[in-house]
Amino acid sequence: MTVPPRLRRALVRLRRDIAFTAAGLTLHLLPLLLHCGVVTLAFATALDPDPDTPVVLACVLPLEIVAGWGLTEPQRWRFRALCGVELPRLRFREARRQFGYHLLIGPLLGLLELLLLALLVAGLAASLVLVWIWLVPAPWRIAHAGYTTTASYVTVLGLAVLATVPALAGGLVRLEILVARAVLGVSRSDELARRVEDLTESRAGAVDAADAERRRIERDLHDGAQQRLVSLALNLGLARATLTDLPPEAQQVIDAAHREAKDAIEELNNLVRGLHPAVLDELGLDAALSGLAARAPLPVRLRVDLPPDLPRRTAPAVEAVAYFVVSEALTNVAKHAREATRAEVTVTRLGEILRVVIADDGPGGADPSGGSGLKGLAQRVRSVDGTFRMSSPVGGPTMMSVELPCPM
């Protein structure tokens, strides 16, 4: 006999709801029993001050606390495996909500679950009363000739009770899901806070990955293409010095190729320094910025104040951003503020903040919203949760201030 699909789905849902209710009754009764035990011991201590009772109470009370906190994971499994509802994993600081659910709300839900299961058992027993009646001795059935009428009424009542069980079980399951999501779930503010933390971690990972990739490219260029260009420039220089009997046209070609090779080496050096200078990893931020100041086309006064007693060095990603900011700022001064006669770079570490200030005496008028260079600079700073501020009134001076977080 084939069971209709609709009836089969209803039976499967009823079986799931009953299993969910039975599992919930078990999980809800355990903290209730522990709680009743603690209350009983407390009354026993008050009525009969036995010296051993406080010791027992001190041993049972931690069990109640552990049960209130540790039963959240079985509850999460129950909702996930039987109802497909995923509850978030609460943190220890949210244990108050877990205690409230297991020790206050849970027993009330357990009482409803107990009533539902008792109603199911009573309905089954009543609907099968005509079967149970044949288990009693035959003399009793002969003495009670009208028992079939009463048993029929009881059977009908039992079937009516069983007919209400699926709706009651489904309603109880929905009620438990609502309560669990409200108490054991994550509030809107907590969910947003967690999303912010996750996004911050993922962004930090992306920044670190990009910084590691820049280091790899810098290393490959330095050890590969740059070395080949240096070798090419040396060979061209030797050819120019030794092959003096070549025609003038050939000498000019060699001279031009030698100059092009040296220019390519210089451009590659600038590119490598822009990606991630090796001196930044080897000697730190102070030495790397000193190299920038020495190569700048205008006088640069550099002051780096990093406390020597720091527990650890600034994060490489933060150092790379600080170096990039100073490099781009000095490049912009040389390119756009041609009337500037000097620049000043100040780097200070104040607690968990690395502050970088670049100032020049140029004509000013720089607008961060007008050029892609300053926009990219601000985005690079914000990639590590830093703040970017710029003041450049017409007539000057121009000052750029960047604050980068440096967790201890």
Short mmCIF file of C-alpha atoms in Angstrom, two decimals:
data_model
loop_
_atom_site.label_atom_id
_atom_site.label_comp_id
_atom_site.label_asym_id
_atom_site.label_seq_id
_atom_site.Cartn_x
_atom_site.Cartn_y
_atom_site.Cartn_z
CA MET A 1 0.00 0.00 0.00
CA THR A 2 1.42 3.34 -1.07
CA VAL A 3 1.28 6.18 1.47
CA PRO A 4 0.18 9.49 -0.07
CA PRO A 5 3.04 12.01 -0.22
CA ARG A 6 1.14 14.57 1.85
CA LEU A 7 0.47 12.07 4.61
CA ARG A 8 4.07 10.87 4.47
CA ARG A 9 5.36 14.42 4.89
CA ALA A 10 2.99 14.97 7.79
CA LEU A 11 4.21 11.78 9.50
CA VAL A 12 7.85 12.75 8.97
CA ARG A 13 7.19 16.22 10.40
CA LEU A 14 5.34 14.75 13.39
CA ARG A 15 8.18 12.32 14.08
CA ARG A 16 10.67 15.20 13.91
CA ASP A 17 8.59 17.34 16.26
CA ILE A 18 8.20 14.51 18.79
CA ALA A 19 11.93 13.74 18.67
CA PHE A 20 12.69 17.45 19.09
CA THR A 21 10.31 17.64 22.06
CA ALA A 22 11.72 14.51 23.72
CA ALA A 23 15.32 15.73 23.31
CA GLY A 24 14.34 19.15 24.65
CA LEU A 25 12.66 17.58 27.68
CA THR A 26 15.88 15.77 28.55
CA LEU A 27 18.03 18.89 28.14
CA HIS A 28 15.57 21.09 30.05
CA LEU A 29 15.12 18.70 32.97
CA LEU A 30 18.82 18.41 33.80
CA PRO A 31 19.36 22.03 34.94
CA LEU A 32 15.92 21.94 36.61
CA LEU A 33 16.90 18.88 38.66
CA LEU A 34 20.21 20.47 39.59
CA HIS A 35 18.43 23.68 40.53
CA CYS A 36 15.93 21.78 42.71
CA GLY A 37 18.85 19.98 44.35
CA VAL A 38 20.57 23.25 45.18
CA VAL A 39 17.35 24.73 46.59
CA THR A 40 16.73 21.60 48.68
CA LEU A 41 20.24 21.68 50.08
CA ALA A 42 19.87 25.38 50.85
CA PHE A 43 16.65 24.71 52.82
CA ALA A 44 18.29 21.76 54.55
CA THR A 45 21.15 23.99 55.62
CA ALA A 46 18.71 26.55 57.00
CA LEU A 47 16.62 23.97 58.91
CA ASP A 48 19.37 21.61 60.05
CA PRO A 49 22.80 23.25 60.13
CA ASP A 50 24.77 20.08 59.39
CA PRO A 51 28.50 20.92 58.99
CA ASP A 52 28.68 18.72 55.86
CA THR A 53 25.77 20.40 54.05
CA PRO A 54 27.65 23.61 53.05
CA VAL A 55 30.42 21.45 51.58
CA VAL A 56 27.93 19.51 49.46
CA LEU A 57 26.23 22.75 48.43
CA ALA A 58 29.58 24.22 47.40
CA CYS A 59 30.17 21.17 45.19
CA VAL A 60 26.72 21.13 43.59
CA LEU A 61 26.46 24.85 42.87
CA PRO A 62 29.37 24.87 40.37
CA LEU A 63 27.71 21.93 38.62
CA GLU A 64 24.59 24.02 38.14
CA ILE A 65 26.62 26.88 36.73
CA VAL A 66 28.55 24.59 34.38
CA ALA A 67 25.30 22.95 33.27
CA GLY A 68 23.75 26.33 32.56
CA TRP A 69 26.70 27.32 30.39
CA GLY A 70 27.64 23.96 28.88
CA LEU A 71 24.17 22.88 27.72
CA THR A 72 24.11 25.55 25.02
CA GLU A 73 26.08 23.38 22.60
CA PRO A 74 23.67 20.38 22.88
CA GLN A 75 20.80 22.80 22.38
CA ARG A 76 22.48 24.19 19.28
CA TRP A 77 22.86 20.63 17.98
CA ARG A 78 19.18 19.89 18.68
CA PHE A 79 17.96 22.92 16.76
CA ARG A 80 20.42 22.36 13.89
CA ALA A 81 19.99 18.58 13.46
CA LEU A 82 16.22 18.31 13.98
CA CYS A 83 14.90 21.66 12.74
CA GLY A 84 17.64 23.01 10.51
CA VAL A 85 17.89 26.16 12.61
CA GLU A 86 21.42 27.46 13.17
CA LEU A 87 21.99 29.25 16.47
CA PRO A 88 25.16 31.33 16.84
CA ARG A 89 27.92 30.25 19.16
CA LEU A 90 27.69 32.59 22.13
CA ARG A 91 30.79 33.87 23.83
CA PHE A 92 31.57 33.49 27.50
CA ARG A 93 30.70 37.12 28.22
CA GLU A 94 27.18 36.30 27.02
CA ALA A 95 26.80 33.52 29.60
CA ARG A 96 24.11 35.50 31.44
CA ARG A 97 21.70 34.88 28.57
CA GLN A 98 22.60 31.19 28.57
CA PHE A 99 21.95 30.89 32.31
CA GLY A 100 18.62 32.65 31.87
CA TYR A 101 17.59 30.26 29.11
CA HIS A 102 18.66 27.02 30.83
CA LEU A 103 17.68 27.84 34.41
CA LEU A 104 14.54 30.00 33.94
CA ILE A 105 13.03 29.63 30.47
CA GLY A 106 14.15 26.04 29.91
CA PRO A 107 12.15 24.54 32.81
CA LEU A 108 8.98 26.27 31.58
CA LEU A 109 9.53 24.86 28.11
CA GLY A 110 10.28 21.48 29.65
CA LEU A 111 6.90 21.59 31.44
CA LEU A 112 5.13 22.21 28.13
CA GLU A 113 7.12 19.40 26.53
CA LEU A 114 6.18 17.06 29.38
CA LEU A 115 2.49 17.93 29.00
CA LEU A 116 2.65 17.33 25.26
CA LEU A 117 4.32 13.93 25.64
CA ALA A 118 1.85 12.98 28.39
CA LEU A 119 -1.00 14.00 26.10
CA LEU A 120 0.47 11.83 23.35
CA VAL A 121 0.78 8.81 25.63
CA ALA A 122 -2.73 9.32 27.01
CA GLY A 123 -4.16 9.66 23.51
CA LEU A 124 -2.43 6.46 22.38
CA ALA A 125 -3.63 4.58 25.44
CA ALA A 126 -7.21 5.82 25.04
CA SER A 127 -7.36 5.11 21.32
CA LEU A 128 -6.26 1.52 21.94
CA VAL A 129 -8.61 0.88 24.87
CA LEU A 130 -10.54 -1.74 22.89
CA VAL A 131 -7.29 -3.65 22.57
CA TRP A 132 -6.31 -3.25 26.20
CA ILE A 133 -9.76 -4.41 27.33
CA TRP A 134 -9.08 -7.90 26.04
CA LEU A 135 -6.13 -8.20 28.42
CA VAL A 136 -8.40 -8.18 31.49
CA PRO A 137 -9.87 -11.48 32.72
CA ALA A 138 -13.01 -12.78 30.96
CA PRO A 139 -15.17 -12.77 34.16
CA TRP A 140 -14.71 -8.99 34.40
CA ARG A 141 -15.89 -8.51 30.80
CA ILE A 142 -18.92 -10.76 31.50
CA ALA A 143 -19.76 -8.81 34.65
CA HIS A 144 -19.51 -5.47 32.79
CA ALA A 145 -21.61 -6.19 29.74
CA GLY A 146 -21.79 -2.52 28.59
CA TYR A 147 -18.06 -1.92 28.59
CA THR A 148 -17.89 -1.74 24.79
CA THR A 149 -19.96 1.45 24.69
CA THR A 150 -17.77 3.17 27.25
CA ALA A 151 -14.61 1.89 25.53
CA SER A 152 -15.85 3.23 22.20
CA TYR A 153 -16.35 6.69 23.69
CA VAL A 154 -12.84 6.55 25.18
CA THR A 155 -11.41 5.42 21.84
CA VAL A 156 -13.07 8.31 20.02
CA LEU A 157 -11.76 10.71 22.67
CA GLY A 158 -8.25 9.25 22.30
CA LEU A 159 -8.33 9.64 18.53
CA ALA A 160 -9.49 13.23 18.93
CA VAL A 161 -6.59 13.90 21.29
CA LEU A 162 -4.14 12.30 18.83
CA ALA A 163 -5.54 14.49 16.06
CA THR A 164 -4.56 17.61 18.05
CA VAL A 165 -1.03 16.38 18.82
CA PRO A 166 0.57 17.33 15.44
CA ALA A 167 -0.71 20.91 15.65
CA LEU A 168 0.33 21.25 19.30
CA ALA A 169 3.76 19.74 18.62
CA GLY A 170 4.34 22.03 15.64
CA GLY A 171 3.25 25.05 17.66
CA LEU A 172 5.56 24.10 20.51
CA VAL A 173 8.49 23.66 18.13
CA ARG A 174 7.85 27.08 16.58
CA LEU A 175 7.59 28.61 20.05
CA GLU A 176 10.92 27.09 21.09
CA ILE A 177 12.59 28.35 17.91
CA LEU A 178 11.32 31.88 18.54
CA VAL A 179 12.45 31.81 22.18
CA ALA A 180 15.85 30.33 21.34
CA ARG A 181 16.49 32.92 18.64
CA ALA A 182 15.45 35.71 20.99
CA VAL A 183 17.53 34.54 23.97
CA LEU A 184 20.35 32.43 22.54
CA GLY A 185 20.49 34.31 19.25
CA VAL A 186 22.53 37.39 18.50
CA SER A 187 20.94 40.83 18.72
CA ARG A 188 21.12 43.26 15.83
CA SER A 189 23.84 45.31 17.50
CA ASP A 190 25.86 42.21 18.41
CA GLU A 191 25.49 40.87 14.88
CA LEU A 192 26.71 44.16 13.42
CA ALA A 193 29.61 44.19 15.88
CA ARG A 194 30.58 40.66 14.87
CA ARG A 195 30.35 41.55 11.20
CA VAL A 196 32.58 44.55 11.79
CA GLU A 197 35.11 42.32 13.57
CA ASP A 198 35.00 39.76 10.77
CA LEU A 199 35.39 42.44 8.11
CA THR A 200 38.25 44.00 10.04
CA GLU A 201 40.01 40.66 10.28
CA SER A 202 39.45 39.85 6.62
CA ARG A 203 40.64 43.30 5.58
CA ALA A 204 43.73 42.97 7.76
CA GLY A 205 44.39 39.61 6.11
CA ALA A 206 43.99 41.16 2.66
CA VAL A 207 46.36 44.00 3.57
CA ASP A 208 48.95 41.55 4.91
CA ALA A 209 48.59 39.39 1.80
CA ALA A 210 49.03 42.41 -0.48
CA ASP A 211 52.07 43.53 1.51
CA ALA A 212 53.56 40.03 1.28
CA GLU A 213 52.92 40.01 -2.47
CA ARG A 214 54.67 43.38 -2.86
CA ARG A 215 57.64 41.99 -0.96
CA ARG A 216 57.76 38.97 -3.24
CA ILE A 217 57.64 41.16 -6.35
CA GLU A 218 60.35 43.41 -4.92
CA ARG A 219 62.53 40.41 -4.14
CA ASP A 220 62.01 38.89 -7.58
CA LEU A 221 62.79 42.18 -9.32
CA HIS A 222 65.84 42.77 -7.17
CA ASP A 223 67.24 39.26 -7.56
CA GLY A 224 66.18 38.76 -11.19
CA ALA A 225 65.57 41.64 -13.58
CA GLN A 226 67.69 44.15 -11.69
CA GLN A 227 70.72 41.86 -11.57
CA ARG A 228 70.44 41.17 -15.30
CA LEU A 229 70.25 44.87 -16.08
CA VAL A 230 73.31 45.52 -13.93
CA SER A 231 75.17 42.77 -15.74
CA LEU A 232 74.07 44.21 -19.09
CA ALA A 233 75.22 47.70 -18.09
CA LEU A 234 78.63 46.32 -17.01
CA ASN A 235 79.07 44.44 -20.26
CA LEU A 236 78.15 47.51 -22.28
CA GLY A 237 80.57 49.60 -20.24
CA LEU A 238 83.36 47.08 -20.85
CA ALA A 239 82.54 47.01 -24.55
CA ARG A 240 82.66 50.79 -24.74
CA ALA A 241 86.02 50.85 -22.92
CA THR A 242 87.71 47.99 -24.80
CA LEU A 243 86.28 48.14 -28.31
CA THR A 244 87.87 51.45 -29.27
CA ASP A 245 88.47 50.48 -32.91
CA LEU A 246 84.77 50.31 -33.78
CA PRO A 247 83.22 52.78 -36.22
CA PRO A 248 81.73 55.93 -34.66
CA GLU A 249 78.19 54.73 -35.43
CA ALA A 250 78.75 51.52 -33.46
CA GLN A 251 80.30 53.49 -30.57
CA GLN A 252 77.21 55.72 -30.49
CA VAL A 253 74.94 52.68 -30.38
CA ILE A 254 76.92 51.19 -27.49
CA ASP A 255 76.90 54.52 -25.63
CA ALA A 256 73.13 54.85 -26.09
CA ALA A 257 72.52 51.26 -24.97
CA HIS A 258 74.72 51.84 -21.90
CA ARG A 259 72.77 54.96 -20.96
CA GLU A 260 69.44 53.19 -21.50
CA ALA A 261 70.58 50.31 -19.29
CA LYS A 262 71.59 52.69 -16.48
CA ASP A 263 68.33 54.61 -16.82
CA ALA A 264 66.41 51.32 -16.67
CA ILE A 265 68.30 50.35 -13.52
CA GLU A 266 67.44 53.69 -11.93
CA GLU A 267 63.78 53.37 -12.86
CA LEU A 268 63.70 49.81 -11.58
CA ASN A 269 65.31 50.95 -8.33
CA ASN A 270 62.60 53.58 -7.91
CA LEU A 271 59.93 51.01 -8.71
CA VAL A 272 61.34 48.53 -6.20
CA ARG A 273 61.55 51.18 -3.51
CA GLY A 274 57.96 52.16 -4.25
CA LEU A 275 56.75 48.57 -3.90
CA HIS A 276 58.51 47.70 -0.67
CA PRO A 277 62.06 48.82 0.09
CA ALA A 278 64.31 46.11 1.43
CA VAL A 279 65.83 48.53 3.93
CA LEU A 280 62.42 48.81 5.59
CA ASP A 281 62.56 45.14 6.59
CA GLU A 282 66.25 45.10 7.37
CA LEU A 283 66.82 48.36 9.27
CA GLY A 284 63.34 49.64 10.07
CA LEU A 285 61.27 52.72 9.38
CA ASP A 286 63.84 55.28 10.54
CA ALA A 287 66.51 54.12 8.09
CA ALA A 288 64.04 53.79 5.21
CA LEU A 289 62.72 57.33 5.73
CA SER A 290 66.28 58.64 6.00
CA GLY A 291 66.93 57.24 2.52
CA LEU A 292 63.80 58.98 1.20
CA ALA A 293 64.85 62.29 2.72
CA ALA A 294 68.36 61.99 1.27
CA ARG A 295 67.01 61.34 -2.25
CA ALA A 296 64.42 64.14 -2.15
CA PRO A 297 65.07 67.04 -4.57
CA LEU A 298 64.63 69.62 -1.79
CA PRO A 299 65.96 69.85 1.78
CA VAL A 300 63.97 67.61 4.12
CA ARG A 301 64.15 67.78 7.88
CA LEU A 302 63.36 64.33 9.28
CA ARG A 303 62.55 63.55 12.91
CA VAL A 304 61.63 59.99 13.90
CA ASP A 305 60.71 59.53 17.56
CA LEU A 306 60.10 55.82 18.25
CA PRO A 307 60.47 54.81 21.92
CA PRO A 308 63.29 52.27 22.28
CA ASP A 309 61.45 50.34 25.03
CA LEU A 310 58.60 49.15 22.82
CA PRO A 311 57.69 45.47 23.44
CA ARG A 312 57.84 44.75 19.72
CA ARG A 313 58.37 46.46 16.41
CA THR A 314 55.54 48.17 14.54
CA ALA A 315 53.58 45.84 12.26
CA PRO A 316 55.16 45.56 8.78
CA ALA A 317 51.91 46.59 7.07
CA VAL A 318 51.75 49.78 9.15
CA GLU A 319 55.41 50.57 8.48
CA ALA A 320 54.82 50.05 4.76
CA VAL A 321 51.87 52.46 4.79
CA ALA A 322 53.90 55.08 6.70
CA TYR A 323 56.76 54.75 4.21
CA PHE A 324 54.35 54.98 1.27
CA VAL A 325 52.73 58.10 2.71
CA VAL A 326 56.05 59.90 3.16
CA SER A 327 57.30 58.79 -0.27
CA GLU A 328 54.16 59.97 -2.08
CA ALA A 329 54.01 63.20 -0.10
CA LEU A 330 57.62 64.13 -0.96
CA THR A 331 57.01 63.17 -4.59
CA ASN A 332 53.96 65.43 -4.71
CA VAL A 333 55.94 68.29 -3.16
CA ALA A 334 58.65 67.95 -5.81
CA LYS A 335 56.10 67.61 -8.64
CA HIS A 336 53.40 70.12 -7.75
CA ALA A 337 54.91 72.53 -5.21
CA ARG A 338 57.90 73.71 -7.23
CA GLU A 339 58.16 76.90 -5.18
CA ALA A 340 58.68 74.93 -1.97
CA THR A 341 62.14 75.39 -0.49
CA ARG A 342 61.98 72.84 2.31
CA ALA A 343 59.90 70.06 3.79
CA GLU A 344 59.61 68.57 7.25
CA VAL A 345 58.69 64.98 8.15
CA THR A 346 57.87 64.04 11.75
CA VAL A 347 57.12 60.48 12.85
CA THR A 348 56.15 59.85 16.48
CA ARG A 349 54.78 56.85 18.34
CA LEU A 350 52.23 57.73 21.03
CA GLY A 351 50.99 54.58 22.75
CA GLU A 352 49.14 52.59 20.11
CA ILE A 353 49.19 55.37 17.49
CA LEU A 354 51.91 56.06 14.91
CA ARG A 355 51.58 59.69 13.82
CA VAL A 356 53.17 60.89 10.57
CA VAL A 357 53.17 64.61 9.69
CA ILE A 358 54.56 65.99 6.41
CA ALA A 359 54.71 69.76 5.93
CA ASP A 360 56.16 72.01 3.23
CA ASP A 361 56.31 75.76 2.57
CA GLY A 362 54.88 75.55 -0.96
CA PRO A 363 52.03 77.66 -2.37
CA GLY A 364 49.34 75.24 -1.11
CA GLY A 365 46.01 74.68 -2.81
CA ALA A 366 46.18 70.87 -2.77
CA ASP A 367 42.73 69.26 -2.81
CA PRO A 368 42.43 65.59 -1.68
CA SER A 369 39.12 65.23 -3.55
CA GLY A 370 40.47 66.52 -6.83
CA GLY A 371 43.35 64.18 -7.61
CA SER A 372 43.64 60.42 -7.74
CA GLY A 373 47.05 60.47 -6.02
CA LEU A 374 45.79 61.95 -2.76
CA LYS A 375 42.65 59.79 -2.92
CA GLY A 376 44.79 56.68 -3.27
CA LEU A 377 46.91 57.87 -0.37
CA ALA A 378 43.84 58.29 1.84
CA GLN A 379 42.53 54.85 0.81
CA ARG A 380 45.89 53.27 1.61
CA VAL A 381 45.76 54.84 5.08
CA ARG A 382 42.17 53.71 5.68
CA SER A 383 43.10 50.15 4.70
CA VAL A 384 44.76 49.78 8.11
CA ASP A 385 42.08 51.75 10.01
CA GLY A 386 44.14 54.92 9.93
CA THR A 387 42.98 58.53 9.66
CA PHE A 388 44.08 60.96 6.96
CA ARG A 389 43.86 64.75 7.31
CA MET A 390 45.24 67.46 5.08
CA SER A 391 45.42 71.23 5.33
CA SER A 392 46.54 73.13 2.24
CA PRO A 393 45.15 76.67 2.04
CA VAL A 394 45.94 78.78 -0.99
CA GLY A 395 49.24 80.49 -0.32
CA GLY A 396 50.48 77.64 1.89
CA PRO A 397 51.76 76.03 3.87
CA THR A 398 50.62 72.45 3.24
CA MET A 399 50.45 69.90 6.06
CA MET A 400 49.45 66.26 5.82
CA SER A 401 48.72 64.34 9.03
CA VAL A 402 48.27 60.59 9.20
CA GLU A 403 47.55 58.47 12.28
CA LEU A 404 48.03 54.71 12.04
CA PRO A 405 46.96 52.21 14.73
CA CYS A 406 49.75 50.14 16.26
CA PRO A 407 48.32 47.58 18.70
CA MET A 408 50.71 46.55 21.44
#
